[in-house]
Amino acid sequence: MGNEQKKAAAKNTKIRDNGAKLIFDDPILCAEFLRGYVEIDLLKNVQPENIEDISERFLSMWQEGRDSDSVKKIHLPENDLFLIAIVEHQSNVCYDMAFKMLRYMVLVLTDYETEQEKLHAGITKTKDFKYPPILPIVYYEGTSRWTAVRNFHERVHLSDVLGKYIPNFEYLVVPLTSYTNQQLIEKNDELSLLMLINKLRNSSDFAELQDIPPEYFENLSDNTPEYLLRVISKIITVFLSRLNVPKAEIGDFTEKIERREFTMLFDSFEAYDVQETRRISRAEGAKFHLVKLICKKMKKNMAANEIAELFEEDENEVQQIYDVAIRYAPDYDINKITEEVMNQSSQNI
């Protein structure tokens, strides 16, 4: 991977991290995630007010200094107990995730032990002292299947021999792309809209979202709190920027969200990739220049192979242009020749 590709990959990872941080920082979106996507009965009735964010305690300890990962203290409804959820955001498969989670769990439990000692000196040494349960979760946005081992036990040599003496736990994976658009629409909540847009891998995929039923948008318009509309706009701005959608298009899209015009979201929304458009424009310019040079030599009765050798161009490419241009002789309309050559090239991709 070249330096430019590495920079682009790092930029995309940072963009995804920012989007994930905004999602899990918000109590409503986090509650929707735990209720609707984690599939653990104990969390089915979790509300925003049950969630306490304690991530800041661990920012300096996260690997690579990432702040998109979250630690939530979840007070269980109708229960005096709580559990702690570690939500690790990933865009790529991480084969060391089982050990990372073990390390995070030890950090969180050590913090809990220290906190309890400050409240009640010596309590952690008593017979009845217990630690809170920790639920390790990976929110995975990658397109390939998650193939990393989920149980730490399987990452240790001789675990089949030493059995119960090796730490034995699994982390839970919530893979974004495992949900179909229809499944997300049936969730009928704010997070599902964000996940629908986050699933997009290029701007042309927006066509798939134009058939969302109006009642889905009506529910969002009627029930989404004002502040959350602004949060959703920020998150969608992050996601659309990743797709290189022009700022003006993004602004128009997010303004409709903040004005609760959900049913009009995809009206006249082209969502074209501005960088791809620039790349195509440069390619067309280069092709136009080459066509012009070839046509000049054709007027002097030079053959395709001679022109290719003269300009040190690929002979097949020159022959393709030559075959098109000869039909426009003797005037050689450069614009029409270029357009036809570009169309042929796009059909052959």
GROMACS .gro file of C-alpha atoms in nm:
model
  349
    1MET     CA    1   0.000   0.000   0.000
    2GLY     CA    2   0.145   0.338  -0.105
    3ASN     CA    3   0.166   0.645   0.117
    4GLU     CA    4  -0.140   0.806  -0.044
    5GLN     CA    5  -0.347   0.490   0.007
    6LYS     CA    6  -0.233   0.470   0.369
    7LYS     CA    7  -0.331   0.833   0.426
    8ALA     CA    8  -0.672   0.774   0.266
    9ALA     CA    9  -0.729   0.461   0.476
   10ALA     CA   10  -0.631   0.646   0.793
   11LYS     CA   11  -0.862   0.935   0.702
   12ASN     CA   12  -1.156   0.698   0.640
   13THR     CA   13  -1.091   0.522   0.972
   14LYS     CA   14  -1.091   0.858   1.152
   15ILE     CA   15  -1.415   0.957   0.980
   16ARG     CA   16  -1.580   0.630   1.082
   17ASP     CA   17  -1.450   0.669   1.437
   18ASN     CA   18  -1.601   1.019   1.457
   19GLY     CA   19  -1.938   0.888   1.340
   20ALA     CA   20  -1.933   0.601   1.589
   21LYS     CA   21  -1.835   0.835   1.874
   22LEU     CA   22  -2.131   1.063   1.800
   23ILE     CA   23  -2.366   0.764   1.798
   24PHE     CA   24  -2.251   0.609   2.124
   25ASP     CA   25  -2.214   0.944   2.301
   26ASP     CA   26  -2.586   1.005   2.260
   27PRO     CA   27  -2.801   0.829   2.523
   28ILE     CA   28  -3.104   0.779   2.295
   29LEU     CA   29  -2.901   0.629   2.010
   30CYS     CA   30  -2.698   0.418   2.252
   31ALA     CA   31  -3.018   0.287   2.416
   32GLU     CA   32  -3.161   0.202   2.072
   33PHE     CA   33  -2.840   0.014   1.992
   34LEU     CA   34  -2.850  -0.188   2.315
   35ARG     CA   35  -3.223  -0.262   2.289
   36GLY     CA   36  -3.252  -0.341   1.921
   37TYR     CA   37  -2.917  -0.468   1.797
   38VAL     CA   38  -2.741  -0.647   2.084
   39GLU     CA   39  -3.015  -0.912   2.127
   40ILE     CA   40  -2.976  -0.973   2.499
   41ASP     CA   41  -3.302  -1.001   2.692
   42LEU     CA   42  -3.159  -0.818   2.993
   43LEU     CA   43  -3.126  -0.504   2.778
   44LYS     CA   44  -3.461  -0.514   2.598
   45ASN     CA   45  -3.611  -0.238   2.815
   46VAL     CA   46  -3.305  -0.016   2.861
   47GLN     CA   47  -3.388   0.355   2.840
   48PRO     CA   48  -3.153   0.653   2.789
   49GLU     CA   49  -3.179   0.748   3.157
   50ASN     CA   50  -3.045   0.402   3.252
   51ILE     CA   51  -2.714   0.466   3.074
   52GLU     CA   52  -2.419   0.636   3.240
   53ASP     CA   53  -2.116   0.709   3.024
   54ILE     CA   54  -1.787   0.642   3.204
   55SER     CA   55  -1.562   0.638   2.894
   56GLU     CA   56  -1.355   0.939   3.005
   57ARG     CA   57  -1.198   0.736   3.284
   58PHE     CA   58  -1.028   0.515   3.026
   59LEU     CA   59  -0.936   0.749   2.739
   60SER     CA   60  -0.565   0.744   2.821
   61MET     CA   61  -0.569   0.364   2.833
   62TRP     CA   62  -0.733   0.286   2.498
   63GLN     CA   63  -0.505   0.135   2.240
   64GLU     CA   64  -0.385   0.392   1.983
   65GLY     CA   65  -0.548   0.666   2.191
   66ARG     CA   66  -0.884   0.608   2.020
   67ASP     CA   67  -1.181   0.785   2.174
   68SER     CA   68  -1.450   0.622   1.960
   69ASP     CA   69  -1.470   0.325   2.197
   70SER     CA   70  -1.721   0.354   2.480
   71VAL     CA   71  -1.770   0.224   2.831
   72LYS     CA   72  -2.128   0.243   2.958
   73LYS     CA   73  -2.257   0.171   3.305
   74ILE     CA   74  -2.608   0.039   3.248
   75HIS     CA   75  -2.848   0.045   3.541
   76LEU     CA   76  -3.084  -0.243   3.478
   77PRO     CA   77  -3.455  -0.152   3.490
   78GLU     CA   78  -3.644  -0.306   3.784
   79ASN     CA   79  -3.315  -0.428   3.928
   80ASP     CA   80  -3.064  -0.287   4.176
   81LEU     CA   81  -2.774  -0.430   3.975
   82PHE     CA   82  -2.592  -0.286   3.677
   83LEU     CA   83  -2.365  -0.413   3.404
   84ILE     CA   84  -2.084  -0.244   3.219
   85ALA     CA   85  -2.082  -0.252   2.838
   86ILE     CA   86  -1.760  -0.201   2.646
   87VAL     CA   87  -1.839  -0.101   2.287
   88GLU     CA   88  -1.540  -0.129   2.056
   89HIS     CA   89  -1.584   0.024   1.710
   90GLN     CA   90  -1.412  -0.153   1.420
   91SER     CA   91  -1.398  -0.093   1.044
   92ASN     CA   92  -1.169  -0.390   0.976
   93VAL     CA   93  -1.138  -0.739   1.119
   94CYS     CA   94  -0.909  -0.735   1.425
   95TYR     CA   95  -0.769  -1.080   1.501
   96ASP     CA   96  -0.639  -0.969   1.839
   97MET     CA   97  -0.981  -0.850   1.955
   98ALA     CA   98  -1.025  -1.123   2.217
   99PHE     CA   99  -0.707  -1.012   2.395
  100LYS     CA  100  -0.791  -0.643   2.353
  101MET     CA  101  -1.124  -0.705   2.521
  102LEU     CA  102  -0.958  -0.900   2.803
  103ARG     CA  103  -0.722  -0.608   2.861
  104TYR     CA  104  -1.011  -0.358   2.859
  105MET     CA  105  -1.212  -0.572   3.097
  106VAL     CA  106  -0.924  -0.585   3.346
  107LEU     CA  107  -0.888  -0.206   3.325
  108VAL     CA  108  -1.259  -0.154   3.388
  109LEU     CA  109  -1.273  -0.400   3.678
  110THR     CA  110  -0.961  -0.248   3.833
  111ASP     CA  111  -1.125   0.094   3.813
  112TYR     CA  112  -1.438  -0.047   3.977
  113GLU     CA  113  -1.233  -0.204   4.255
  114THR     CA  114  -1.051   0.125   4.321
  115GLU     CA  115  -1.382   0.313   4.328
  116GLN     CA  116  -1.532   0.070   4.579
  117GLU     CA  117  -1.226   0.087   4.803
  118LYS     CA  118  -1.262   0.467   4.819
  119LEU     CA  119  -1.624   0.428   4.926
  120HIS     CA  120  -1.571   0.138   5.165
  121ALA     CA  121  -1.210   0.067   5.261
  122GLY     CA  122  -1.130  -0.304   5.258
  123ILE     CA  123  -1.455  -0.412   5.091
  124THR     CA  124  -1.280  -0.582   4.799
  125LYS     CA  125  -1.109  -0.819   5.043
  126THR     CA  126  -1.436  -0.945   5.189
  127LYS     CA  127  -1.589  -1.282   5.107
  128ASP     CA  128  -1.912  -1.145   4.963
  129PHE     CA  129  -1.758  -0.880   4.737
  130LYS     CA  130  -1.848  -0.929   4.371
  131TYR     CA  131  -1.754  -0.755   4.048
  132PRO     CA  132  -2.011  -0.623   3.801
  133PRO     CA  133  -2.070  -0.819   3.480
  134ILE     CA  134  -1.904  -0.679   3.169
  135LEU     CA  135  -2.053  -0.717   2.823
  136PRO     CA  136  -1.785  -0.678   2.552
  137ILE     CA  137  -1.935  -0.565   2.220
  138VAL     CA  138  -1.777  -0.500   1.880
  139TYR     CA  139  -1.973  -0.269   1.650
  140TYR     CA  140  -1.835  -0.375   1.312
  141GLU     CA  141  -1.883  -0.160   1.001
  142GLY     CA  142  -1.663  -0.353   0.757
  143THR     CA  143  -1.797  -0.515   0.441
  144SER     CA  144  -1.620  -0.851   0.480
  145ARG     CA  145  -1.732  -1.118   0.727
  146TRP     CA  146  -1.592  -1.095   1.080
  147THR     CA  147  -1.355  -1.394   1.091
  148ALA     CA  148  -1.160  -1.328   1.412
  149VAL     CA  149  -1.192  -1.575   1.699
  150ARG     CA  150  -1.448  -1.447   1.950
  151ASN     CA  151  -1.344  -1.656   2.249
  152PHE     CA  152  -1.012  -1.574   2.416
  153HIS     CA  153  -0.982  -1.941   2.517
  154GLU     CA  154  -0.926  -2.031   2.151
  155ARG     CA  155  -0.631  -1.788   2.123
  156VAL     CA  156  -0.426  -1.967   2.390
  157HIS     CA  157  -0.193  -2.265   2.337
  158LEU     CA  158  -0.291  -2.585   2.523
  159SER     CA  159  -0.633  -2.445   2.608
  160ASP     CA  160  -0.778  -2.787   2.526
  161VAL     CA  161  -0.549  -2.941   2.789
  162LEU     CA  162  -0.561  -2.673   3.058
  163GLY     CA  163  -0.931  -2.611   2.996
  164LYS     CA  164  -1.094  -2.426   3.285
  165TYR     CA  165  -0.765  -2.264   3.391
  166ILE     CA  166  -0.762  -2.043   3.081
  167PRO     CA  167  -0.987  -1.731   3.074
  168ASN     CA  168  -1.296  -1.831   2.882
  169PHE     CA  169  -1.528  -1.558   2.753
  170GLU     CA  170  -1.670  -1.436   2.423
  171TYR     CA  171  -1.725  -1.088   2.291
  172LEU     CA  172  -2.038  -1.008   2.094
  173VAL     CA  173  -2.017  -0.876   1.735
  174VAL     CA  174  -2.284  -0.649   1.586
  175PRO     CA  175  -2.203  -0.640   1.212
  176LEU     CA  176  -2.365  -0.345   1.034
  177THR     CA  177  -2.380  -0.510   0.692
  178SER     CA  178  -2.556  -0.821   0.823
  179TYR     CA  179  -2.878  -0.618   0.837
  180THR     CA  180  -3.080  -0.580   0.519
  181ASN     CA  181  -3.236  -0.243   0.447
  182GLN     CA  182  -3.577  -0.393   0.519
  183GLN     CA  183  -3.465  -0.520   0.860
  184LEU     CA  184  -3.336  -0.176   0.950
  185ILE     CA  185  -3.654  -0.006   0.831
  186GLU     CA  186  -3.854  -0.240   1.055
  187LYS     CA  187  -3.654  -0.114   1.355
  188ASN     CA  188  -3.827   0.218   1.290
  189ASP     CA  189  -3.593   0.430   1.503
  190GLU     CA  190  -3.335   0.705   1.461
  191LEU     CA  191  -3.041   0.467   1.474
  192SER     CA  192  -3.182   0.263   1.186
  193LEU     CA  193  -3.174   0.572   0.961
  194LEU     CA  194  -2.809   0.630   1.050
  195MET     CA  195  -2.726   0.265   0.985
  196LEU     CA  196  -2.904   0.273   0.649
  197ILE     CA  197  -2.685   0.564   0.542
  198ASN     CA  198  -2.373   0.422   0.704
  199LYS     CA  199  -2.416   0.103   0.498
  200LEU     CA  200  -2.368   0.300   0.176
  201ARG     CA  201  -2.032   0.238   0.014
  202ASN     CA  202  -2.063   0.482  -0.276
  203SER     CA  203  -2.290   0.769  -0.368
  204SER     CA  204  -2.480   0.567  -0.632
  205ASP     CA  205  -2.613   0.341  -0.354
  206PHE     CA  206  -2.851   0.620  -0.253
  207ALA     CA  207  -3.094   0.493  -0.514
  208GLU     CA  208  -3.162   0.196  -0.283
  209LEU     CA  209  -3.303   0.431  -0.017
  210GLN     CA  210  -3.559   0.604  -0.236
  211ASP     CA  211  -3.821   0.334  -0.175
  212ILE     CA  212  -3.834   0.373   0.203
  213PRO     CA  213  -4.205   0.380   0.302
  214PRO     CA  214  -4.340   0.724   0.402
  215GLU     CA  215  -4.466   0.597   0.740
  216TYR     CA  216  -4.104   0.528   0.839
  217PHE     CA  217  -4.016   0.894   0.788
  218GLU     CA  218  -4.342   1.010   0.946
  219ASN     CA  219  -4.250   0.828   1.267
  220LEU     CA  220  -3.909   0.997   1.276
  221SER     CA  221  -4.061   1.337   1.205
  222ASP     CA  222  -4.322   1.301   1.480
  223ASN     CA  223  -4.109   1.148   1.755
  224THR     CA  224  -3.746   1.259   1.723
  225PRO     CA  225  -3.643   1.521   1.984
  226GLU     CA  226  -3.517   1.853   1.851
  227TYR     CA  227  -3.164   1.812   1.987
  228LEU     CA  228  -3.137   1.464   1.833
  229LEU     CA  229  -3.217   1.602   1.488
  230ARG     CA  230  -2.902   1.813   1.517
  231VAL     CA  231  -2.700   1.514   1.636
  232ILE     CA  232  -2.828   1.304   1.345
  233SER     CA  233  -2.735   1.584   1.105
  234LYS     CA  234  -2.378   1.588   1.239
  235ILE     CA  235  -2.344   1.211   1.208
  236ILE     CA  236  -2.485   1.204   0.856
  237THR     CA  237  -2.250   1.487   0.760
  238VAL     CA  238  -1.962   1.263   0.871
  239PHE     CA  239  -2.092   0.966   0.670
  240LEU     CA  240  -2.163   1.164   0.352
  241SER     CA  241  -1.823   1.333   0.369
  242ARG     CA  242  -1.671   0.985   0.358
  243LEU     CA  243  -1.851   0.933   0.025
  244ASN     CA  244  -1.710   1.263  -0.108
  245VAL     CA  245  -2.059   1.411  -0.150
  246PRO     CA  246  -2.028   1.789  -0.212
  247LYS     CA  247  -2.075   2.012   0.093
  248ALA     CA  248  -2.370   2.193  -0.065
  249GLU     CA  249  -2.552   1.862  -0.119
  250ILE     CA  250  -2.478   1.755   0.238
  251GLY     CA  251  -2.601   2.088   0.371
  252ASP     CA  252  -2.929   2.061   0.181
  253PHE     CA  253  -2.978   1.703   0.303
  254THR     CA  254  -2.915   1.779   0.670
  255GLU     CA  255  -3.128   2.096   0.662
  256LYS     CA  256  -3.425   1.881   0.561
  257ILE     CA  257  -3.360   1.660   0.862
  258GLU     CA  258  -3.347   1.954   1.102
  259ARG     CA  259  -3.669   2.093   0.948
  260ARG     CA  260  -3.831   1.747   0.990
  261GLU     CA  261  -3.878   1.717   0.614
  262PHE     CA  262  -3.789   1.347   0.617
  263THR     CA  263  -4.027   1.255   0.336
  264MET     CA  264  -3.835   1.495   0.108
  265LEU     CA  265  -3.489   1.365   0.201
  266PHE     CA  266  -3.413   1.205  -0.132
  267ASP     CA  267  -3.598   1.450  -0.356
  268SER     CA  268  -3.347   1.588  -0.608
  269PHE     CA  269  -3.061   1.444  -0.402
  270GLU     CA  270  -2.796   1.343  -0.653
  271ALA     CA  271  -2.524   1.252  -0.399
  272TYR     CA  272  -2.255   1.240  -0.667
  273ASP     CA  273  -1.894   1.180  -0.567
  274VAL     CA  274  -1.719   1.513  -0.621
  275GLN     CA  275  -1.371   1.357  -0.628
  276GLU     CA  276  -1.484   1.093  -0.875
  277THR     CA  277  -1.640   1.366  -1.089
  278ARG     CA  278  -1.312   1.558  -1.088
  279ARG     CA  279  -1.122   1.241  -1.176
  280ILE     CA  280  -1.356   1.175  -1.469
  281SER     CA  281  -1.320   1.535  -1.585
  282ARG     CA  282  -0.941   1.501  -1.583
  283ALA     CA  283  -0.968   1.171  -1.771
  284GLU     CA  284  -1.196   1.329  -2.032
  285GLY     CA  285  -0.955   1.619  -2.071
  286ALA     CA  286  -0.661   1.385  -2.127
  287LYS     CA  287  -0.863   1.176  -2.372
  288PHE     CA  288  -0.975   1.487  -2.562
  289HIS     CA  289  -0.611   1.596  -2.596
  290LEU     CA  290  -0.504   1.253  -2.724
  291VAL     CA  291  -0.792   1.238  -2.974
  292LYS     CA  292  -0.693   1.580  -3.105
  293LEU     CA  293  -0.331   1.472  -3.159
  294ILE     CA  294  -0.431   1.147  -3.329
  295CYS     CA  295  -0.673   1.321  -3.564
  296LYS     CA  296  -0.402   1.565  -3.671
  297LYS     CA  297  -0.179   1.275  -3.771
  298MET     CA  298  -0.466   1.092  -3.940
  299LYS     CA  299  -0.508   1.395  -4.166
  300LYS     CA  300  -0.150   1.327  -4.272
  301ASN     CA  301  -0.243   0.966  -4.353
  302MET     CA  302  -0.041   0.812  -4.069
  303ALA     CA  303  -0.143   0.460  -3.959
  304ALA     CA  304  -0.250   0.379  -3.604
  305ASN     CA  305   0.069   0.191  -3.518
  306GLU     CA  306   0.282   0.480  -3.647
  307ILE     CA  307   0.087   0.731  -3.435
  308ALA     CA  308   0.119   0.509  -3.126
  309GLU     CA  309   0.496   0.484  -3.177
  310LEU     CA  310   0.529   0.858  -3.239
  311PHE     CA  311   0.345   0.959  -2.920
  312GLU     CA  312   0.464   0.657  -2.717
  313GLU     CA  313   0.103   0.564  -2.640
  314ASP     CA  314  -0.059   0.224  -2.599
  315GLU     CA  315  -0.125   0.088  -2.948
  316ASN     CA  316  -0.461  -0.067  -2.853
  317GLU     CA  317  -0.585   0.265  -2.714
  318VAL     CA  318  -0.469   0.453  -3.023
  319GLN     CA  319  -0.632   0.190  -3.248
  320GLN     CA  320  -0.962   0.231  -3.060
  321ILE     CA  321  -0.957   0.608  -3.114
  322TYR     CA  322  -0.844   0.560  -3.475
  323ASP     CA  323  -1.137   0.327  -3.552
  324VAL     CA  324  -1.386   0.579  -3.414
  325ALA     CA  325  -1.222   0.886  -3.567
  326ILE     CA  326  -1.206   0.744  -3.918
  327ARG     CA  327  -1.586   0.750  -3.933
  328TYR     CA  328  -1.574   1.126  -3.879
  329ALA     CA  329  -1.325   1.193  -4.161
  330PRO     CA  330  -1.243   1.427  -4.317
  331ASP     CA  331  -1.373   1.689  -4.065
  332TYR     CA  332  -1.289   1.492  -3.748
  333ASP     CA  333  -1.529   1.635  -3.490
  334ILE     CA  334  -1.307   1.609  -3.180
  335ASN     CA  335  -1.593   1.647  -2.929
  336LYS     CA  336  -1.806   1.373  -3.084
  337ILE     CA  337  -1.508   1.139  -3.125
  338THR     CA  338  -1.406   1.189  -2.761
  339GLU     CA  339  -1.761   1.131  -2.638
  340GLU     CA  340  -1.793   0.807  -2.835
  341VAL     CA  341  -1.453   0.681  -2.719
  342MET     CA  342  -1.538   0.760  -2.355
  343ASN     CA  343  -1.871   0.577  -2.389
  344GLN     CA  344  -1.697   0.271  -2.532
  345SER     CA  345  -1.445   0.275  -2.248
  346SER     CA  346  -1.717   0.295  -1.981
  347GLN     CA  347  -1.906   0.002  -2.139
  348ASN     CA  348  -1.590  -0.210  -2.136
  349ILE     CA  349  -1.523  -0.155  -1.762
   0.00000   0.00000   0.00000
